[in-house]
JSON list of C-alpha atoms in Angstrom, two decimals:
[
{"chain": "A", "resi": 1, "resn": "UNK", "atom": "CA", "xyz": [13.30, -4.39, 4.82]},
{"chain": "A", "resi": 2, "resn": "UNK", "atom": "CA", "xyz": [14.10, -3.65, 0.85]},
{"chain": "A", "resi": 3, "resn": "UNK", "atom": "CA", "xyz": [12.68, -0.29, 1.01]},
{"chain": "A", "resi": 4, "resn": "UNK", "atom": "CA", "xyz": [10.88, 2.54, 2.98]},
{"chain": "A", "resi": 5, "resn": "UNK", "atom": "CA", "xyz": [7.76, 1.57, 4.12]},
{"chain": "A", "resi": 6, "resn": "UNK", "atom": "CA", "xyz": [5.21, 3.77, 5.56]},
{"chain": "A", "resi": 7, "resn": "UNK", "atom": "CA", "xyz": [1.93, 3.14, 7.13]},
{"chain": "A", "resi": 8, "resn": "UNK", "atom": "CA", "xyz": [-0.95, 3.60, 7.07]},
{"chain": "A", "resi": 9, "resn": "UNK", "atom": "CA", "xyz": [-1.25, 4.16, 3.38]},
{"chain": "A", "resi": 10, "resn": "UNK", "atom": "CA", "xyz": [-4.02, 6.79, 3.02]},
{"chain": "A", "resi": 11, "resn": "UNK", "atom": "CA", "xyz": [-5.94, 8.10, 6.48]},
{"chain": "A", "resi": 12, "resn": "UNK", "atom": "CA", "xyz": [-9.32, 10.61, 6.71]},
{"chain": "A", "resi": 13, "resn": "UNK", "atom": "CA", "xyz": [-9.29, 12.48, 9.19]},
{"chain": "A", "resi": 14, "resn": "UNK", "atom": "CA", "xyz": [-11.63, 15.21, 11.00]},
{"chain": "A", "resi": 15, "resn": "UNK", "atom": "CA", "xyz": [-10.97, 18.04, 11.63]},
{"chain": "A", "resi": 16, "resn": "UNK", "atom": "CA", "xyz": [-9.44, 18.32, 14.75]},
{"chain": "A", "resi": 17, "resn": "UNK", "atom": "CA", "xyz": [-8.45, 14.57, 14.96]},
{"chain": "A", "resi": 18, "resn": "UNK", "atom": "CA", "xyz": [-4.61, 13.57, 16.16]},
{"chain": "A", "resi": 19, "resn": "UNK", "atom": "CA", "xyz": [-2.97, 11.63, 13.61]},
{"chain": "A", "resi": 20, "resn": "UNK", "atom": "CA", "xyz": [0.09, 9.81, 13.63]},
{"chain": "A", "resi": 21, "resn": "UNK", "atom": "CA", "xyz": [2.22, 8.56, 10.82]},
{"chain": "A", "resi": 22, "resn": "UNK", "atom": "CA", "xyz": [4.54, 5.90, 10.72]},
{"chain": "A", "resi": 23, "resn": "UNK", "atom": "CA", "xyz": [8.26, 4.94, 8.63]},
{"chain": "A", "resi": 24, "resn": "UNK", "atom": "CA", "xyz": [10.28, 2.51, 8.98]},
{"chain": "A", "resi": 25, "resn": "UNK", "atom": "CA", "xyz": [13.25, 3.12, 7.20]},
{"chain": "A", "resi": 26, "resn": "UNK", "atom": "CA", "xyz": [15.63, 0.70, 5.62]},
{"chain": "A", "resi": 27, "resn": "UNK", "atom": "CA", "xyz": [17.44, -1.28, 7.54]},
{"chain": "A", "resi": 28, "resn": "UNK", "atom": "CA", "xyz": [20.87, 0.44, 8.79]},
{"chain": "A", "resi": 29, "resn": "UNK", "atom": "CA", "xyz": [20.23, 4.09, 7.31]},
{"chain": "A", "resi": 30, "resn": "UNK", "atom": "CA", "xyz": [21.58, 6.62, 9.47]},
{"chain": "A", "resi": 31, "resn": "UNK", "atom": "CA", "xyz": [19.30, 9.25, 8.17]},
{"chain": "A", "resi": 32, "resn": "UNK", "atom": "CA", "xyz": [15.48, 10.08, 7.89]},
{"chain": "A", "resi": 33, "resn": "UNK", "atom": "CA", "xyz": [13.43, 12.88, 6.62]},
{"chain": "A", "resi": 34, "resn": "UNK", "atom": "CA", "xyz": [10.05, 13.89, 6.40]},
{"chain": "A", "resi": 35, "resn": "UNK", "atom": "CA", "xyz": [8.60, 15.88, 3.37]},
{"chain": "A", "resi": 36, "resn": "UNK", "atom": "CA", "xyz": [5.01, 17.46, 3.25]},
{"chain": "A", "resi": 37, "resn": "UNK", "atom": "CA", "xyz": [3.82, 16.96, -0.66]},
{"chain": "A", "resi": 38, "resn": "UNK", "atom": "CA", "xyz": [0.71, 19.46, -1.63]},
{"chain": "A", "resi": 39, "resn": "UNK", "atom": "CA", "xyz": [-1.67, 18.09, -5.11]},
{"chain": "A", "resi": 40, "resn": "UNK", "atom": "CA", "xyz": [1.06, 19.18, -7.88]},
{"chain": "A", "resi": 41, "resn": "UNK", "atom": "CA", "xyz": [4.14, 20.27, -5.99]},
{"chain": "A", "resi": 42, "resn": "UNK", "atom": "CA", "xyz": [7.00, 19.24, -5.00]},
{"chain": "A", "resi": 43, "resn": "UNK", "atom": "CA", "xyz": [7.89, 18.13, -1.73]},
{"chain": "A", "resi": 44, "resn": "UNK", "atom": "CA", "xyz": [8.67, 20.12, 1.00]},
{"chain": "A", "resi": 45, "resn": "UNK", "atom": "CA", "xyz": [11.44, 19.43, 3.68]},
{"chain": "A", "resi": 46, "resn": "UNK", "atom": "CA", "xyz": [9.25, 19.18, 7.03]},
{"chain": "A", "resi": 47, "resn": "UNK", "atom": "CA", "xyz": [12.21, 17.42, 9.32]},
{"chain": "A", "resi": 48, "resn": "UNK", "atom": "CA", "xyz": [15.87, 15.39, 9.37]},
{"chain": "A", "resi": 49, "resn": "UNK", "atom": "CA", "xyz": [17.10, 12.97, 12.03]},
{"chain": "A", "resi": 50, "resn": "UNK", "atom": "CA", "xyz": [20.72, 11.34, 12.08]},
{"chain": "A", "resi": 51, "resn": "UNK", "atom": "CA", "xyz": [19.99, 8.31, 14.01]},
{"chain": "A", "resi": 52, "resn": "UNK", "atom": "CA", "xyz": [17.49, 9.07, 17.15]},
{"chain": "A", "resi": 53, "resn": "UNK", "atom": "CA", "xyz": [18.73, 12.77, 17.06]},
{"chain": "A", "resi": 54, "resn": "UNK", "atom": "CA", "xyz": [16.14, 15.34, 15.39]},
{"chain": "A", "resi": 55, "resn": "UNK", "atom": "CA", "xyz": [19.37, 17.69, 13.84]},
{"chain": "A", "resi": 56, "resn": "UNK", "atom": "CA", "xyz": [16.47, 20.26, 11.75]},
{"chain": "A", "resi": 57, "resn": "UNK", "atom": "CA", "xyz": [12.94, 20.11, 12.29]},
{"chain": "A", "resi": 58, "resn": "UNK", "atom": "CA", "xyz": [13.17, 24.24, 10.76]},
{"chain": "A", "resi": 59, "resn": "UNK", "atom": "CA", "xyz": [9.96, 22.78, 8.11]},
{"chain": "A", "resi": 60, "resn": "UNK", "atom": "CA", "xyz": [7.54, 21.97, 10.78]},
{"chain": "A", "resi": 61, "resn": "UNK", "atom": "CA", "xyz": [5.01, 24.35, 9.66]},
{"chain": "A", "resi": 62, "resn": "UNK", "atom": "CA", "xyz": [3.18, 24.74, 13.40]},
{"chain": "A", "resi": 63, "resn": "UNK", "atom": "CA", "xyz": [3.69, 23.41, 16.69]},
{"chain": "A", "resi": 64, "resn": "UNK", "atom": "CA", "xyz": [0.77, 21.00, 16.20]},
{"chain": "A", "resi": 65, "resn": "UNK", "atom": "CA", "xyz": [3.13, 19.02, 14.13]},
{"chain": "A", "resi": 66, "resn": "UNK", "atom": "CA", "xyz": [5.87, 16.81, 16.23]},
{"chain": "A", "resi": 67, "resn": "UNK", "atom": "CA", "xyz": [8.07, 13.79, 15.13]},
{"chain": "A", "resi": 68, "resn": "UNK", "atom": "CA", "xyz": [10.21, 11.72, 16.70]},
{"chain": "A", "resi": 69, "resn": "UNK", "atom": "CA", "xyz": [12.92, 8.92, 16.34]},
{"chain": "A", "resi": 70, "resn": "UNK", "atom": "CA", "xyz": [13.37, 7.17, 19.95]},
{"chain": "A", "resi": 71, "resn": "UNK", "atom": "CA", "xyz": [15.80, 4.43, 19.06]},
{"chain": "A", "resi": 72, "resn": "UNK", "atom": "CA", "xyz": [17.10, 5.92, 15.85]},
{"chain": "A", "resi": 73, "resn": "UNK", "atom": "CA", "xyz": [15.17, 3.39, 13.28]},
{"chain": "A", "resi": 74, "resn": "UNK", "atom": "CA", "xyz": [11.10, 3.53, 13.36]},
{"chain": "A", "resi": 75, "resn": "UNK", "atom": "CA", "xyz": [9.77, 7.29, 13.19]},
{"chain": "A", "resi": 76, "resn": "UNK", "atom": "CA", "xyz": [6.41, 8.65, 13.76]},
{"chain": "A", "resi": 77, "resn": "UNK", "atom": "CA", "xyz": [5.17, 12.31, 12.29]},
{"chain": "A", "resi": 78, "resn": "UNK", "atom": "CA", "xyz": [2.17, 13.24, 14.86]},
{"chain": "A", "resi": 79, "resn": "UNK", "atom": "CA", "xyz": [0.14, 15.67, 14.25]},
{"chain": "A", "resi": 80, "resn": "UNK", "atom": "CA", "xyz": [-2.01, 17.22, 16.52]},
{"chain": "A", "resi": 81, "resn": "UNK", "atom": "CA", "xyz": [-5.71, 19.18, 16.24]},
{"chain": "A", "resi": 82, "resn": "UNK", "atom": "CA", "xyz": [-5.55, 18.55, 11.97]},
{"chain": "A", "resi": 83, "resn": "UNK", "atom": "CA", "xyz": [-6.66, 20.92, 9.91]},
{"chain": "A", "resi": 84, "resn": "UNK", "atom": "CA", "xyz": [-7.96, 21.01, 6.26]},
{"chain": "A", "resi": 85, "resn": "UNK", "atom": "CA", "xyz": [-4.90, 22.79, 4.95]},
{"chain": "A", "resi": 86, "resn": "UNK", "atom": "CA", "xyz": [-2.43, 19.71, 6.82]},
{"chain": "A", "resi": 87, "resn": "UNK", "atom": "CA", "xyz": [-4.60, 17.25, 3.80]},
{"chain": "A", "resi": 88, "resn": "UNK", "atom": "CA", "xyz": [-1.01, 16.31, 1.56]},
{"chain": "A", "resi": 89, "resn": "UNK", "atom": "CA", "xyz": [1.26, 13.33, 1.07]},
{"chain": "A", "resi": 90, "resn": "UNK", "atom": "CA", "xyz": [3.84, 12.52, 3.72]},
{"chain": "A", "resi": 91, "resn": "UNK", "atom": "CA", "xyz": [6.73, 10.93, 2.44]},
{"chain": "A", "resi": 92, "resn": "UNK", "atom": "CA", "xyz": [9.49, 9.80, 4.01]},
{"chain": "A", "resi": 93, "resn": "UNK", "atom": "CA", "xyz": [12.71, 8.87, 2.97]},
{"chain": "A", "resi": 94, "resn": "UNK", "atom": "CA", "xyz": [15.86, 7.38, 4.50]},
{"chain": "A", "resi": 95, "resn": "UNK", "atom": "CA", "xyz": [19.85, 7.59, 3.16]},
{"chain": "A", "resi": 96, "resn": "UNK", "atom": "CA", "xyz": [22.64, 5.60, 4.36]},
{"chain": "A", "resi": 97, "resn": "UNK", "atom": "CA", "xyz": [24.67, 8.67, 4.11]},
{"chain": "A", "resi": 98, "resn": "UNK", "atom": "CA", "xyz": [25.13, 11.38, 6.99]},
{"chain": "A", "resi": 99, "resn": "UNK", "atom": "CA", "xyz": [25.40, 13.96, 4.53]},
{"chain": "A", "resi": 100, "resn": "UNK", "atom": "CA", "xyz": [22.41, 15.38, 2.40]},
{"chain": "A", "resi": 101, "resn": "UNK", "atom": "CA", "xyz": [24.44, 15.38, -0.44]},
{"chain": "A", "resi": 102, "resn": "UNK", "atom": "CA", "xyz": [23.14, 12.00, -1.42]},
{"chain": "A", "resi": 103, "resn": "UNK", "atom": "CA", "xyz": [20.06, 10.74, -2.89]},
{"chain": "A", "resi": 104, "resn": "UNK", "atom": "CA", "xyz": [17.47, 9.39, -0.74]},
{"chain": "A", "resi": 105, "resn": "UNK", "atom": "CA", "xyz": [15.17, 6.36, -1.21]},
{"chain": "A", "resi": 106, "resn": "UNK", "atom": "CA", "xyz": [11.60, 7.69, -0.26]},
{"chain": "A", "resi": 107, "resn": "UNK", "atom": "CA", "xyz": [8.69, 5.45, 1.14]},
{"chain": "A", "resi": 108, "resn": "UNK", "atom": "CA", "xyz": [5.04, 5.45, -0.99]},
{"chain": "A", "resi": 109, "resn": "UNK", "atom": "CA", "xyz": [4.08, 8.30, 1.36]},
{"chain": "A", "resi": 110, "resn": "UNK", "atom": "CA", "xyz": [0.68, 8.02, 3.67]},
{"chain": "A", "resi": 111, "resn": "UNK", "atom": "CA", "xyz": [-2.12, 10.27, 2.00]},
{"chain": "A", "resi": 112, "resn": "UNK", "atom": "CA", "xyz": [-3.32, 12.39, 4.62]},
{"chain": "A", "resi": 113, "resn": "UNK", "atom": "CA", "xyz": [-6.98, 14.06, 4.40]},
{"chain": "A", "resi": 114, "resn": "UNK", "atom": "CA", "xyz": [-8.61, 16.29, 6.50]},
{"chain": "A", "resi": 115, "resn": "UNK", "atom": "CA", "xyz": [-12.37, 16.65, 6.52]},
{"chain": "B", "resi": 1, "resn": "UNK", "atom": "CA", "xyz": [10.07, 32.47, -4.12]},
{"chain": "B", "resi": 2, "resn": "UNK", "atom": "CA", "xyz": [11.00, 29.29, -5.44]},
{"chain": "B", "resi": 3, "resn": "UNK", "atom": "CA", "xyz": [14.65, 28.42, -5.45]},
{"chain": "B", "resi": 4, "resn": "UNK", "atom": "CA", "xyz": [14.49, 26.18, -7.92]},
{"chain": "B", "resi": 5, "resn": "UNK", "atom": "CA", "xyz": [12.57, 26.41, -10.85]},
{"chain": "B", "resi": 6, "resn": "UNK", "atom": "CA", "xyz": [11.62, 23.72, -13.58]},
{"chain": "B", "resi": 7, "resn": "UNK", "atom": "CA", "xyz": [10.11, 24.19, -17.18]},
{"chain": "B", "resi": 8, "resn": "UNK", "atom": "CA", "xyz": [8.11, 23.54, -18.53]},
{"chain": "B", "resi": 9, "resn": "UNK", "atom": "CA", "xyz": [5.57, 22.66, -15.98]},
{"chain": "B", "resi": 10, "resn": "UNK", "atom": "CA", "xyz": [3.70, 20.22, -18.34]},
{"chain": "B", "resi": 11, "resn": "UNK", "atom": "CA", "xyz": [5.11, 18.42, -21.36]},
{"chain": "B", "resi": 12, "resn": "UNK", "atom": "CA", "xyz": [2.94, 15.73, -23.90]},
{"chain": "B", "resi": 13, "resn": "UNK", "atom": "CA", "xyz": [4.90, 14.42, -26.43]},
{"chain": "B", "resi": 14, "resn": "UNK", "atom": "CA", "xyz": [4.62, 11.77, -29.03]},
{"chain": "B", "resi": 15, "resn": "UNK", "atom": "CA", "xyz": [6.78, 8.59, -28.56]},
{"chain": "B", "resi": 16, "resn": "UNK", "atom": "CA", "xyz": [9.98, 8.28, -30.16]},
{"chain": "B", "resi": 17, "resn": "UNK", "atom": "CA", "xyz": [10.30, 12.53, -29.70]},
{"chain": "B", "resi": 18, "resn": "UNK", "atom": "CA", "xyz": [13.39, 14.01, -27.95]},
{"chain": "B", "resi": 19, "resn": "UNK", "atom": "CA", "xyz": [12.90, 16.05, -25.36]},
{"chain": "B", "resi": 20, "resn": "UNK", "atom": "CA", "xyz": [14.97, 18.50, -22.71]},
{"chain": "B", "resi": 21, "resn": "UNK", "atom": "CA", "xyz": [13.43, 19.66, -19.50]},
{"chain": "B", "resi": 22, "resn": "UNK", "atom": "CA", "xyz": [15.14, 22.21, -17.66]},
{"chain": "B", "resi": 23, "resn": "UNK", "atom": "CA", "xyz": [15.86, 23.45, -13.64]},
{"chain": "B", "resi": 24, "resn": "UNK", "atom": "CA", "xyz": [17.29, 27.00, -13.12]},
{"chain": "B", "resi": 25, "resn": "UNK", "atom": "CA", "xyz": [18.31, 28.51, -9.77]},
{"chain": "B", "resi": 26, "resn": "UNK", "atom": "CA", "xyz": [20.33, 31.71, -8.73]},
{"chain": "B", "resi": 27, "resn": "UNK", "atom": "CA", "xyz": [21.79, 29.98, -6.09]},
{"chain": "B", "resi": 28, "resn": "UNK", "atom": "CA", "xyz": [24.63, 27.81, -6.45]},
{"chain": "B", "resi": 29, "resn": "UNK", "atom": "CA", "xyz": [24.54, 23.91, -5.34]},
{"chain": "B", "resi": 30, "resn": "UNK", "atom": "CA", "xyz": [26.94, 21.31, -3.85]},
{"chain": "B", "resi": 31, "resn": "UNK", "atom": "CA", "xyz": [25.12, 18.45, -5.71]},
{"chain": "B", "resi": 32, "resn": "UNK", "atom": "CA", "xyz": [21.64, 18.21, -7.66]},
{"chain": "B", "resi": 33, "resn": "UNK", "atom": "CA", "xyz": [19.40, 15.44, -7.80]},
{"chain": "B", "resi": 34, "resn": "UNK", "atom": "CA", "xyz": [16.67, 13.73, -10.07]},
{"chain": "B", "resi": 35, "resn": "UNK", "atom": "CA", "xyz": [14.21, 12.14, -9.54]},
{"chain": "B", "resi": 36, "resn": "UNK", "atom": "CA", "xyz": [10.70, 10.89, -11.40]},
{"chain": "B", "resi": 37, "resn": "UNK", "atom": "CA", "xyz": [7.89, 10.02, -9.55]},
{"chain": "B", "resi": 38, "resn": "UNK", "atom": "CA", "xyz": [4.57, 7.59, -10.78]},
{"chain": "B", "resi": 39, "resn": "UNK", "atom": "CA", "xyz": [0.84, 8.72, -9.18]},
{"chain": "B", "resi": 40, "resn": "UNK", "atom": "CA", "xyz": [0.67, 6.81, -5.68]},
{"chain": "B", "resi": 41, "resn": "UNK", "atom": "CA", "xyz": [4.32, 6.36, -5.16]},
{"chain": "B", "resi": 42, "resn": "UNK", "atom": "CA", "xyz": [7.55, 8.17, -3.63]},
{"chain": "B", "resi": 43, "resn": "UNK", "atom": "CA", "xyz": [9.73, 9.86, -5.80]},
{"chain": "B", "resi": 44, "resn": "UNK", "atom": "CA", "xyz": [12.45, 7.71, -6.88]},
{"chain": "B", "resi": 45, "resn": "UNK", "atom": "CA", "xyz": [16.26, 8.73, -7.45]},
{"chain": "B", "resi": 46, "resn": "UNK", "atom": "CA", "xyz": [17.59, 8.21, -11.41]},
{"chain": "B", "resi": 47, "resn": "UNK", "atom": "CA", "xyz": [20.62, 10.38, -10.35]},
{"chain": "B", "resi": 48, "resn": "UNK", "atom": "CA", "xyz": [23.04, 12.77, -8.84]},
{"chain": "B", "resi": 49, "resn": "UNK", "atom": "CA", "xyz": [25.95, 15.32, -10.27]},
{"chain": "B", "resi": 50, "resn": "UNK", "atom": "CA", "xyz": [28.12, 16.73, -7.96]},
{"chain": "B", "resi": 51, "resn": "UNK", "atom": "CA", "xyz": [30.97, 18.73, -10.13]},
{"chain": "B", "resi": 52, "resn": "UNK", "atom": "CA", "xyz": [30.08, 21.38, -12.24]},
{"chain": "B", "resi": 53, "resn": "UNK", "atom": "CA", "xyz": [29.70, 21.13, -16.07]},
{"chain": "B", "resi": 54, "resn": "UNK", "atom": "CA", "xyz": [29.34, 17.01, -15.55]},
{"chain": "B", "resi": 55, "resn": "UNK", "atom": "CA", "xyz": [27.39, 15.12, -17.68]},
{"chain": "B", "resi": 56, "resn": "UNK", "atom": "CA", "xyz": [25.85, 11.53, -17.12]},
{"chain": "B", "resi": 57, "resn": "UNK", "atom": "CA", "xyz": [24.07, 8.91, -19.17]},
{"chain": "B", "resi": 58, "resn": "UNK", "atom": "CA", "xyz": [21.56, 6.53, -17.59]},
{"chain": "B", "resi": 59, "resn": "UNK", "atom": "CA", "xyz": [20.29, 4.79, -21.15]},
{"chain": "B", "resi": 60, "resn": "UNK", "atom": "CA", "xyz": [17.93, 7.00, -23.17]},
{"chain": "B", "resi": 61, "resn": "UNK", "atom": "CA", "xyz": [18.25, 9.95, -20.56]},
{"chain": "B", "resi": 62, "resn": "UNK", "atom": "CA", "xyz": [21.08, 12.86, -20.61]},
{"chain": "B", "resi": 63, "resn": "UNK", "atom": "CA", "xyz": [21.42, 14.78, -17.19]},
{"chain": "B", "resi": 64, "resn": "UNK", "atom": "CA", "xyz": [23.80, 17.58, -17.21]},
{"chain": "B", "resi": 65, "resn": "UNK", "atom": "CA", "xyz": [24.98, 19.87, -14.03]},
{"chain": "B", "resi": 66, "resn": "UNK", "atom": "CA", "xyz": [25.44, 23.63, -15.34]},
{"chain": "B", "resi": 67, "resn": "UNK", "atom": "CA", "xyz": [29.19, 24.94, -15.03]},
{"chain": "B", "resi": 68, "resn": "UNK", "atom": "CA", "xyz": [28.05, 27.36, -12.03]},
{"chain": "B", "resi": 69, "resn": "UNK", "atom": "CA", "xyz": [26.20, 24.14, -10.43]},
{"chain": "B", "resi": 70, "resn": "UNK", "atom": "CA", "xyz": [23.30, 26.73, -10.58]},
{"chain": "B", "resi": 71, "resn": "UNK", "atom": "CA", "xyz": [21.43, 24.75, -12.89]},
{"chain": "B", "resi": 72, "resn": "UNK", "atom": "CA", "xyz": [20.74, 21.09, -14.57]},
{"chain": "B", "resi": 73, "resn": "UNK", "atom": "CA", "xyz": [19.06, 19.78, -17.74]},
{"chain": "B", "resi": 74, "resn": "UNK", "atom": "CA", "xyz": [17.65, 17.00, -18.28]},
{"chain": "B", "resi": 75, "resn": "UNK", "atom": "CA", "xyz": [17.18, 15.26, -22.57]},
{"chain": "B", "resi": 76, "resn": "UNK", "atom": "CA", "xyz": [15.61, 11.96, -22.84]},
{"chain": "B", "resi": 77, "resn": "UNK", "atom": "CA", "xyz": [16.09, 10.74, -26.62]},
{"chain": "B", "resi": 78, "resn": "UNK", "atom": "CA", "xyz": [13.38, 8.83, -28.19]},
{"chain": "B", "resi": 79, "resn": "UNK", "atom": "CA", "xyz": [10.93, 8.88, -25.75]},
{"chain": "B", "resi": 80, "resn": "UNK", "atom": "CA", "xyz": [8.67, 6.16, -24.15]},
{"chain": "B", "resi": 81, "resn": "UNK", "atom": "CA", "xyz": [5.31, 5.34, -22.67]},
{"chain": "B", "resi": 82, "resn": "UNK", "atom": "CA", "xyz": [6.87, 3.76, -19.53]},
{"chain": "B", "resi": 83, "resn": "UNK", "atom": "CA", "xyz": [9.07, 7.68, -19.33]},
{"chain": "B", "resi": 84, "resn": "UNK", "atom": "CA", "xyz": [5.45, 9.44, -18.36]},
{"chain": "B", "resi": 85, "resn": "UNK", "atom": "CA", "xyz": [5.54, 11.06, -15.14]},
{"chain": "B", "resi": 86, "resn": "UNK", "atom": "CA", "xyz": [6.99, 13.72, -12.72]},
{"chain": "B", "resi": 87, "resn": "UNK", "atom": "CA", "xyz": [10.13, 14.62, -12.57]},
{"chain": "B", "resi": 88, "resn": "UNK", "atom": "CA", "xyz": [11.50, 16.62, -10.16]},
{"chain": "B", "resi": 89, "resn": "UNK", "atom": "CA", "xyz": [14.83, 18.24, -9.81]},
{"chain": "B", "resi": 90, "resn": "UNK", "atom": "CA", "xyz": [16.39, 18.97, -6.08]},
{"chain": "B", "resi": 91, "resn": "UNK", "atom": "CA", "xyz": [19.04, 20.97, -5.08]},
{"chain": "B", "resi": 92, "resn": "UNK", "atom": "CA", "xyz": [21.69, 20.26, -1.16]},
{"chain": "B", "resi": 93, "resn": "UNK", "atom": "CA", "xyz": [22.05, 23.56, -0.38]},
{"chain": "B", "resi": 94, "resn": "UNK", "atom": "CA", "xyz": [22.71, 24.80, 3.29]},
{"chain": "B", "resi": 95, "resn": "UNK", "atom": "CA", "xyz": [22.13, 21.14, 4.73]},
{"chain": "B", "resi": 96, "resn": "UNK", "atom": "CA", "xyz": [18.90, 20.45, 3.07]},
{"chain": "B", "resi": 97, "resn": "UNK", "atom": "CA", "xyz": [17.47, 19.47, 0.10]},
{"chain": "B", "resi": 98, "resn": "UNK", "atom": "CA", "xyz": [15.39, 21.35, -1.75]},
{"chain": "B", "resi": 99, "resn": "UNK", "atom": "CA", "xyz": [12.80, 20.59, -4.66]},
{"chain": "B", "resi": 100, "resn": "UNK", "atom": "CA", "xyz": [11.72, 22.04, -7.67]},
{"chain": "B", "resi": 101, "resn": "UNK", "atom": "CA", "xyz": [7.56, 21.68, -8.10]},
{"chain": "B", "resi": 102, "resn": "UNK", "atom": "CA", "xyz": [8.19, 19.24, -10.83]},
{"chain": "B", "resi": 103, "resn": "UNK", "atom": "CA", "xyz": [7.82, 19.09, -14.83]},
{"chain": "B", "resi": 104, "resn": "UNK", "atom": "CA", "xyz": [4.71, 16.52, -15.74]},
{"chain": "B", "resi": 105, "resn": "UNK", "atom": "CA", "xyz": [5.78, 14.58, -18.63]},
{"chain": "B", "resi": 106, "resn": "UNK", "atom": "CA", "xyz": [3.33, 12.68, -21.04]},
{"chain": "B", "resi": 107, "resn": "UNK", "atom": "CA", "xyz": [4.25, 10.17, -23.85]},
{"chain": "B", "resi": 108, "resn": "UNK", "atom": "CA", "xyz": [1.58, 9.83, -26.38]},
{"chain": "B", "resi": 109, "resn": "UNK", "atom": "CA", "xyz": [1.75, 6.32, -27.65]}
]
């Protein structure tokens, strides 16, 4: 597609609910990235994949959160058991570019909250 | 501790103002990034510097990599409505990149 798309666009959740989060990046980008945005900060780096291969996932900020990248295109951030504090945007972004160098081209993000 | 640092945090000017914002590090970067992002969308990229002391125009906005590539400025001259939002500076250090929290910029019509 033109750009980063991520689905769904906003979920609720309860607390304790799985979730799972979907990006497709564009078409041909060699690299994707997940960032955790909090209300009025900056993202955070959560994970980076070169093709299907997770190189850092160092921002994961528990082991309830997992993503993955099976055939190096479509990736899905899961997490498991939410809790109120995982309520952010998740934005992804893709870059044609190996190297982090370069800018990225970020998806709309999926609005995450936890109740 | 925040490695990168922007100021000021919030900004509200009046249209047709000049205007700098500003992100400082002690660490030193192999390229820095812009970007401004609208409420409800992703962050999009206006630009990147990569050497030290460069300077780059992208119409009524001045970005500017520090000679240490430890820090970046960013003027916009004559500001608009359509230039409210949040802009966000972020630094590739160490294989990742890194972002400031963002300066929220306002123009007053």
């Amino acid at each position: 597609g033109a750009g980063v798309s991520q689905s769904p666009r906003y979920k609720v959740a309860k607390r304790g609910q799985d979730v799972a989060l979907r990006c497709d990046p564009i078409s041909g980008h060699v690299s994707l990235f997940w960032y955790q945005q909090a209300l009025g900060q900056g993202p955070e780096f959560l994970t980076y994949f070169q093709n299907e291969a997770q190189l850092d996932k160092s921002g994961l900020p528990s082991d309830r959160f997992f993503a993955e990248r099976p055939e190096g295109s479509v990736s899905t951030l899961k997490i498991q058991r939410t809790q109120q504090e995982d309520s952010a945007v998740y934005l992804c972004a893709s870059s044609a570019y190996r190297e982090r160098y370069y800018g990225y081209t970020f998806g709309s993000g999926t609005r995450l909250t936890v109740v | 501790t925040q490695l990168l640092e922007q100021s000021p945090q919030f900004l509200s000017i009046q249209e047709g103002e000049n205007l700098t914002v500003y992100c400082n590090s002690s660490s030193v970067f192999s390229s820095l990034q812009w970007y401004r992002q609208e409420p409800g969308e992703g962050p999009v990229l206006l630009v990147t510097v990569v050497t030290g002391g460069e300077v780059k125009k992208l119409k009524r906005l001045t970005f500017q990599f520090g000679d240490a590539r430890k820090d970046s400025s960013l003027h916009i001259t004559a500001a608009q409505p359509g230039d409210t939002g949040l802009y966000l500076c972020a630094g590739a250090k160490d294989d990742k990149i890194i972002f400031g929290k963002g300066t929220r910029l306002h123009i007053l019509p």
